[in-house]
Amino acid sequence: MLVFDADSIMSAKGVLSVTNALASDRSLGLVQTCPRLFGSDTFFGRMQQFSSAAFGLLPALGEAFWSYREANYHGHNAIVRTEAFATCAGLPYLKDRKGKETPIFSHDFVEAALLRRAGWGVKMVPTLNPTFEETPTTLIDYILRDRRWCQGNMQHLRIMWGAGLHPVSRFHLGINALTYLMSPLWFALVIIGATLGTANGGGVLAGLTGQPASNFINFALFQSQGLWLIGVVYLMLIAPKIAGFIKGMASERAMRNFAGRRVFTFGFLVELISSMAVAPILMIQQTRAIVGILIGRHENWNPQKRYEARYDFKTMMRFHKVETTIGAFLMIGILSSVVSVWLLPIAISLLGASVLSVLSGMKFASAKHDLFTTPFEMDVPPIISQAQVHQDIIANSPELLLPPRLAAE
């Protein structure tokens, strides 16, 4: 069976390529493609499209290489052997703390693990004929989807200990949850850094103890080691982007596909700065999601917005009130010399969360040779052209787009 999401696009050649990949190896239970993003006309959506096209292939190739026949399933843009799925990929219910049975939300990784447990191979093949999907068009829509994923991925911490799972499948499930658990750890480091104060001033720690913070910590060592830690963390985050940028710049064909070196370089820099600006906002939102799970709050698995939602600034301020408040406290502390200036980039990002959210949803040109141009805009596949015709029909029918009340409200 060929599995599509609501925004999946696959050409006839794409269907044949995944079918042939599955048919060529009878021991495979699932073949996962590496979908490309398309169709957005907002700043945030086009930034995601550019990042996927420019930097997404190398990490996917790396994951496909080391995971080999223990790859992941993304829930769509994949082909599944019906016999394998029907006989061994049935999902159990999980019991919450009150004994209530709840479904598994992030089902796809679990289904891949069950297929592998039964002896079927699960492979990701990024080099197959491109398939496509859409992306959330605003920062708010991305966060709303991310909350649901977080709830599902936290369930993996319980499932990963299931009997008979392959060690690589356990690793996939564990690391999938860890990606969200890193946010509260990062936030804890921010709180600790803000509490310690500065070498030349007071701070929360000095106020609580009545002694200068320098009595408790070697600030010179802390700042030097902290700088190295921050550098390593950011390098890990941007290394795939840098590798993709170098690979792209070295290829004349790639540069033609991305509208030339100047456009590609500018897009790389803007995407890098924008993603770093958004990272602290996601840190707070994911921390909130983790806390919500711990106190028993459940996110509804509603359909994702496929087109831009119309959020007014008041809604955005209300949605980002926690980030804005934390950013304001950090900024006041920095200006008062009781919080380290190293936290200034995080403070600016959090304080400006609503503004960044507004910018994320702004309409953005999608013509050739513009910022964030992708190969699939320079040479539009026919299947994408056909899909966009139908997308325009829906976009011009407001009654089909918006529910009476948006999730962010």
Coordinates of C-alpha atoms in Angstrom, one line a residue:
M1 CA 0.0 0.0 0.0
L2 CA 1.2 3.5 -0.9
V3 CA 0.7 5.9 2.1
F4 CA -0.1 9.6 1.6
D5 CA -0.6 12.4 4.0
A6 CA -3.2 15.1 3.2
D7 CA -0.5 17.2 1.6
S8 CA 1.6 14.5 -0.1
I9 CA 2.4 14.7 -3.8
M10 CA 3.9 11.9 -5.8
S11 CA 4.3 11.7 -9.5
A12 CA 3.8 8.6 -11.6
K13 CA 7.5 8.1 -11.8
G14 CA 7.7 8.5 -8.1
V15 CA 5.1 5.8 -7.6
L16 CA 7.0 3.5 -10.0
S17 CA 10.3 4.1 -8.2
V18 CA 9.1 3.2 -4.7
T19 CA 7.2 0.2 -6.1
N20 CA 10.3 -1.1 -7.8
A21 CA 12.4 -0.5 -4.7
L22 CA 10.0 -2.6 -2.6
A23 CA 9.5 -5.3 -5.3
S24 CA 13.3 -5.8 -5.7
D25 CA 13.7 -7.1 -2.2
R26 CA 11.1 -9.5 -0.8
S27 CA 12.5 -9.1 2.7
L28 CA 11.6 -5.4 2.8
G29 CA 8.5 -4.4 4.7
L30 CA 8.6 -0.7 4.1
V31 CA 10.5 1.8 1.9
Q32 CA 10.5 5.4 3.0
T33 CA 11.2 8.3 0.6
C34 CA 12.7 11.7 1.6
P35 CA 10.0 14.2 0.7
R36 CA 10.8 17.7 -0.5
L37 CA 8.9 20.7 0.7
F38 CA 6.9 22.8 -1.7
G39 CA 4.0 25.2 -2.1
S40 CA 4.4 27.8 0.6
D41 CA 4.3 31.6 -0.1
T42 CA 5.1 32.8 3.5
F43 CA 8.6 33.7 4.8
F44 CA 8.6 30.8 7.3
G45 CA 7.3 28.3 4.8
R46 CA 9.8 29.2 2.1
M47 CA 12.6 29.2 4.6
Q48 CA 11.7 25.6 5.5
Q49 CA 11.5 24.7 1.8
F50 CA 15.0 26.2 1.1
S51 CA 16.5 24.5 4.1
S52 CA 15.0 21.1 3.0
A53 CA 16.3 21.5 -0.5
A54 CA 19.7 22.9 0.3
F55 CA 20.7 21.0 3.5
G56 CA 18.3 18.1 3.8
L57 CA 19.8 15.5 1.6
L58 CA 23.2 15.0 3.3
P59 CA 21.6 14.1 6.8
A60 CA 19.1 11.9 5.1
L61 CA 21.9 10.0 3.2
G62 CA 23.8 9.7 6.5
E63 CA 20.8 8.3 8.4
A64 CA 20.0 5.9 5.5
F65 CA 23.6 4.6 5.5
W66 CA 23.9 3.9 9.2
S67 CA 20.4 2.7 9.9
Y68 CA 20.5 0.4 6.8
R69 CA 17.5 -2.0 7.3
E70 CA 16.4 -0.5 10.6
A71 CA 15.3 2.9 9.3
N72 CA 12.4 5.0 10.4
Y73 CA 8.9 5.4 8.9
H74 CA 7.6 9.0 8.7
G75 CA 3.9 8.0 8.2
H76 CA 3.6 9.1 4.6
N77 CA 5.3 9.3 1.2
A78 CA 6.2 5.6 1.7
I79 CA 5.3 2.2 0.4
V80 CA 4.4 -0.6 2.8
R81 CA 4.1 -4.3 2.1
T82 CA 0.6 -5.1 3.2
E83 CA 1.3 -8.6 4.4
A84 CA 4.0 -7.4 6.7
F85 CA 2.1 -4.5 8.1
A86 CA -1.1 -6.5 8.6
T87 CA 0.6 -9.3 10.5
C88 CA 2.9 -7.5 12.9
A89 CA 2.4 -3.7 13.0
G90 CA -0.8 -3.5 15.1
L91 CA -0.6 -0.8 17.8
P92 CA -1.4 -1.4 21.4
Y93 CA -3.1 1.2 23.7
L94 CA -1.1 2.8 26.4
K95 CA -2.5 3.5 29.9
D96 CA -2.0 6.9 31.4
R97 CA -1.5 7.6 35.1
K98 CA -5.3 7.4 35.7
G99 CA -5.5 4.0 34.0
K100 CA -7.2 5.4 30.9
E101 CA -6.3 3.8 27.6
T102 CA -4.8 6.3 25.1
P103 CA -3.7 5.7 21.5
I104 CA -0.2 6.0 20.3
F105 CA 0.1 9.4 18.6
S106 CA 3.5 9.2 16.9
H107 CA 2.6 5.8 15.5
D108 CA 5.0 5.7 12.5
F109 CA 8.3 5.1 14.4
V110 CA 6.6 2.4 16.5
E111 CA 5.2 0.7 13.4
A112 CA 8.7 0.7 11.9
A113 CA 10.1 -0.9 15.1
L114 CA 7.4 -3.6 15.0
L115 CA 8.1 -4.4 11.4
R116 CA 11.8 -4.8 12.2
R117 CA 11.1 -6.9 15.2
A118 CA 9.2 -9.3 13.0
G119 CA 12.2 -9.6 10.7
W120 CA 11.1 -7.3 7.9
G121 CA 13.6 -4.7 6.6
V122 CA 12.7 -1.0 6.8
K123 CA 14.8 1.2 4.5
M124 CA 15.0 4.9 3.8
V125 CA 16.0 5.7 0.2
P126 CA 16.6 9.5 -0.2
T127 CA 17.8 9.1 -3.8
L128 CA 14.5 7.8 -5.2
N129 CA 12.5 10.0 -7.6
P130 CA 11.5 13.1 -5.5
T131 CA 8.2 13.1 -3.7
F132 CA 6.7 16.2 -2.1
E133 CA 4.8 17.5 0.9
E134 CA 3.8 20.9 2.3
T135 CA 5.1 22.6 5.4
P136 CA 3.5 24.7 8.1
T137 CA 3.3 28.3 6.8
T138 CA 3.8 30.2 10.1
L139 CA 5.8 29.8 13.3
I140 CA 2.5 29.3 15.3
D141 CA 1.4 26.5 13.0
Y142 CA 4.8 24.9 13.3
I143 CA 4.6 25.0 17.1
L144 CA 1.1 23.6 17.2
R145 CA 2.2 20.6 15.1
D146 CA 5.3 20.3 17.3
R147 CA 3.2 20.1 20.5
R148 CA 1.4 17.1 19.1
W149 CA 4.6 15.4 18.0
C150 CA 6.1 16.1 21.4
Q151 CA 3.2 14.3 23.1
G152 CA 3.6 11.3 20.8
N153 CA 7.4 11.2 21.1
M154 CA 7.3 11.2 24.9
Q155 CA 5.3 7.9 24.6
H156 CA 8.3 6.4 22.9
L157 CA 10.2 6.5 26.3
R158 CA 7.8 3.7 27.4
I159 CA 7.6 1.8 24.2
M160 CA 11.4 1.6 23.6
W161 CA 11.7 -1.0 26.3
G162 CA 9.3 -3.3 24.6
A163 CA 10.3 -7.0 24.3
G164 CA 12.2 -8.0 21.1
L165 CA 12.9 -4.6 19.6
H166 CA 16.0 -4.2 17.5
P167 CA 18.7 -2.1 19.3
V168 CA 18.6 0.5 16.5
S169 CA 14.9 0.7 16.7
R170 CA 15.2 1.4 20.5
F171 CA 17.8 4.1 19.6
H172 CA 15.4 5.7 17.2
L173 CA 12.6 5.8 19.7
G174 CA 14.9 7.1 22.5
I175 CA 16.6 9.8 20.4
N176 CA 13.2 10.9 19.1
A177 CA 12.1 11.7 22.7
L178 CA 15.5 13.2 23.6
T179 CA 15.2 15.8 20.9
Y180 CA 12.4 17.3 22.9
L181 CA 13.9 16.7 26.4
M182 CA 16.9 18.8 25.3
S183 CA 14.8 21.9 25.4
P184 CA 14.0 21.8 29.2
L185 CA 17.7 21.0 29.8
W186 CA 18.7 24.1 27.7
F187 CA 16.2 26.2 29.5
A188 CA 17.6 25.0 32.9
L189 CA 21.1 26.1 31.8
V190 CA 19.6 29.5 30.9
I191 CA 18.0 29.8 34.3
I192 CA 21.2 28.8 36.0
G193 CA 23.2 31.3 34.0
A194 CA 20.7 34.1 34.8
T195 CA 20.7 33.2 38.5
L196 CA 24.5 33.3 38.8
G197 CA 24.7 36.9 37.8
T198 CA 27.9 38.5 36.7
A199 CA 31.4 38.8 38.0
N200 CA 31.1 42.5 38.6
G201 CA 27.6 42.8 40.0
G202 CA 25.0 41.1 42.1
G203 CA 22.3 38.8 40.9
V204 CA 19.7 36.4 42.2
L205 CA 22.3 34.2 43.8
A206 CA 24.0 37.1 45.6
G207 CA 20.6 38.4 46.7
L208 CA 19.6 35.1 48.2
T209 CA 22.9 34.4 50.0
G210 CA 24.0 37.9 50.9
Q211 CA 27.4 37.0 49.4
P212 CA 28.9 37.9 46.0
A213 CA 28.4 35.2 43.4
S214 CA 32.2 35.1 42.8
N215 CA 32.4 33.3 46.2
F216 CA 30.6 30.3 44.7
I217 CA 31.9 30.2 41.1
N218 CA 35.0 31.0 39.1
F219 CA 33.5 33.4 36.6
A220 CA 36.6 33.4 34.3
L221 CA 36.5 29.6 34.1
F222 CA 32.7 29.5 33.8
Q223 CA 32.6 32.0 31.0
S224 CA 35.4 30.4 29.0
Q225 CA 34.0 26.9 29.4
G226 CA 30.5 28.2 28.8
L227 CA 31.6 29.8 25.6
W228 CA 33.1 26.6 24.4
L229 CA 29.9 24.7 25.3
I230 CA 27.7 27.2 23.5
G231 CA 30.0 27.0 20.5
V232 CA 29.9 23.2 20.4
V233 CA 26.1 23.2 20.7
Y234 CA 25.6 25.7 17.9
L235 CA 28.1 23.9 15.7
M236 CA 26.2 20.7 16.1
L237 CA 23.0 22.5 15.1
I238 CA 24.5 24.2 12.0
A239 CA 27.0 21.6 10.9
P240 CA 24.5 20.0 8.4
K241 CA 23.7 23.4 7.0
I242 CA 27.4 24.3 6.6
A243 CA 28.1 20.9 4.9
G244 CA 25.1 21.4 2.6
F245 CA 26.3 24.9 1.8
I246 CA 29.8 23.7 0.9
K247 CA 28.5 20.8 -1.2
G248 CA 26.1 23.1 -3.0
M249 CA 28.8 25.8 -3.7
A250 CA 31.1 23.2 -5.2
S251 CA 28.5 22.0 -7.8
E252 CA 27.9 24.1 -10.9
R253 CA 24.6 22.2 -11.5
A254 CA 23.4 22.9 -7.9
M255 CA 24.2 26.6 -8.3
R256 CA 22.1 26.8 -11.4
N257 CA 19.3 25.0 -9.6
F258 CA 19.5 27.5 -6.7
A259 CA 19.6 30.6 -9.0
G260 CA 23.3 31.1 -8.7
R261 CA 25.9 31.5 -5.9
R262 CA 24.9 35.0 -4.8
V263 CA 21.2 34.0 -4.3
F264 CA 22.2 30.7 -2.7
T265 CA 24.7 32.4 -0.3
F266 CA 22.2 35.1 0.7
G267 CA 19.5 32.5 1.3
F268 CA 22.0 30.4 3.4
L269 CA 22.8 33.4 5.7
V270 CA 19.2 34.5 6.1
E271 CA 18.1 31.0 6.9
L272 CA 20.9 30.5 9.4
I273 CA 20.2 33.7 11.3
S274 CA 16.4 33.1 11.2
S275 CA 16.7 29.5 12.5
M276 CA 19.0 30.7 15.3
A277 CA 16.5 33.4 16.2
V278 CA 13.6 31.0 16.4
A279 CA 15.5 28.4 18.4
P280 CA 15.0 30.0 21.9
I281 CA 11.3 30.3 21.1
L282 CA 11.1 26.6 20.3
M283 CA 13.0 25.9 23.5
I284 CA 10.3 27.6 25.6
Q285 CA 7.4 26.1 23.7
Q286 CA 8.8 22.6 23.9
T287 CA 9.6 23.0 27.6
R288 CA 5.9 24.1 28.1
A289 CA 4.8 21.0 26.1
I290 CA 6.9 18.7 28.3
V291 CA 5.5 20.3 31.5
G292 CA 2.0 20.0 30.1
I293 CA 2.5 16.2 29.6
L294 CA 3.9 15.8 33.1
I295 CA 0.8 17.5 34.6
G296 CA -1.5 15.4 32.4
R297 CA -2.6 17.8 29.7
H298 CA -3.3 16.2 26.4
E299 CA -3.1 17.8 23.0
N300 CA -5.8 17.1 20.4
W301 CA -4.6 15.6 17.2
N302 CA -6.4 18.0 14.9
P303 CA -5.7 18.3 11.2
Q304 CA -2.7 20.5 10.4
K305 CA -3.3 23.8 8.7
R306 CA -2.4 23.4 5.0
Y307 CA -2.6 27.1 4.2
E308 CA -1.7 30.1 6.1
A309 CA -3.8 30.9 9.1
R310 CA -4.9 34.5 9.7
Y311 CA -3.6 35.4 13.2
D312 CA -3.9 39.0 14.4
F313 CA -1.2 40.5 16.5
K314 CA -3.3 40.2 19.7
T315 CA -3.5 36.4 19.2
M316 CA 0.2 36.2 18.6
M317 CA 1.0 38.2 21.8
R318 CA -1.3 35.9 23.8
F319 CA 0.3 32.8 22.2
H320 CA 3.8 34.0 22.9
K321 CA 3.1 35.5 26.3
V322 CA 5.4 33.1 28.2
E323 CA 8.4 33.7 25.9
T324 CA 7.8 37.5 26.0
T325 CA 7.7 37.6 29.8
I326 CA 10.9 35.5 30.2
G327 CA 12.6 37.7 27.6
A328 CA 11.6 40.9 29.3
F329 CA 13.0 39.6 32.7
L330 CA 16.3 38.6 31.0
M331 CA 16.6 41.9 29.3
I332 CA 15.9 43.9 32.5
G333 CA 18.6 41.8 34.2
I334 CA 21.1 42.3 31.5
L335 CA 20.5 46.1 31.4
S336 CA 20.8 46.1 35.2
S337 CA 24.1 44.2 35.0
V338 CA 22.9 41.3 37.1
V339 CA 22.5 38.9 34.2
S340 CA 25.3 37.9 31.9
V341 CA 25.5 39.7 28.6
W342 CA 26.0 36.2 27.0
L343 CA 22.3 35.7 27.3
L344 CA 21.5 38.8 25.2
P345 CA 20.8 36.8 21.9
I346 CA 18.3 34.6 23.8
A347 CA 16.7 37.6 25.5
I348 CA 16.2 39.4 22.2
S349 CA 14.7 36.4 20.5
L350 CA 12.2 35.7 23.4
L351 CA 11.3 39.4 23.8
G352 CA 10.6 39.7 20.1
A353 CA 8.7 36.4 19.8
S354 CA 5.5 38.0 18.6
V355 CA 7.3 40.1 16.1
L356 CA 9.2 37.1 14.7
S357 CA 5.8 35.3 14.6
V358 CA 4.3 38.1 12.5
L359 CA 7.3 38.1 10.1
S360 CA 7.1 34.3 9.7
G361 CA 3.6 34.6 8.2
M362 CA 4.3 37.5 5.8
K363 CA 3.7 36.8 2.2
F364 CA 7.0 36.2 0.4
A365 CA 7.7 36.3 -3.3
S366 CA 8.2 32.9 -5.0
A367 CA 9.5 33.9 -8.4
K368 CA 12.8 32.6 -9.8
H369 CA 16.0 34.2 -8.6
D370 CA 14.4 35.4 -5.3
L371 CA 15.6 34.7 -1.8
F372 CA 15.0 31.0 -0.9
T373 CA 14.7 29.9 -4.5
T374 CA 14.7 26.1 -4.7
P375 CA 15.4 23.7 -7.7
F376 CA 11.7 22.8 -7.9
E377 CA 10.9 26.5 -8.6
M378 CA 13.6 26.9 -11.2
D379 CA 12.3 23.8 -13.0
V380 CA 8.8 23.1 -11.7
P381 CA 7.8 19.4 -12.0
P382 CA 4.4 19.0 -13.8
I383 CA 2.9 17.2 -10.8
I384 CA 3.6 20.3 -8.7
S385 CA 2.0 22.6 -11.3
Q386 CA -1.1 20.5 -11.3
A387 CA -1.2 20.4 -7.5
Q388 CA -0.9 24.2 -7.3
V389 CA -3.8 24.7 -9.7
H390 CA -6.0 22.8 -7.2
Q391 CA -4.4 24.6 -4.3
D392 CA -5.4 27.9 -5.8
I393 CA -9.0 26.7 -6.2
I394 CA -9.1 25.9 -2.5
A395 CA -7.3 29.1 -1.5
N396 CA -10.1 31.1 -3.2
S397 CA -12.8 29.3 -1.3
P398 CA -12.4 30.7 2.3
E399 CA -15.2 28.5 3.6
L400 CA -13.0 25.5 3.0
L401 CA -9.9 26.9 4.8
L402 CA -10.7 28.3 8.2
P403 CA -12.6 26.7 11.1
P404 CA -14.7 29.1 13.3
R405 CA -11.9 29.3 15.8
L406 CA -8.1 28.7 15.2
A407 CA -6.2 26.4 17.5
A408 CA -3.8 29.2 18.5
E409 CA -6.7 31.3 19.8

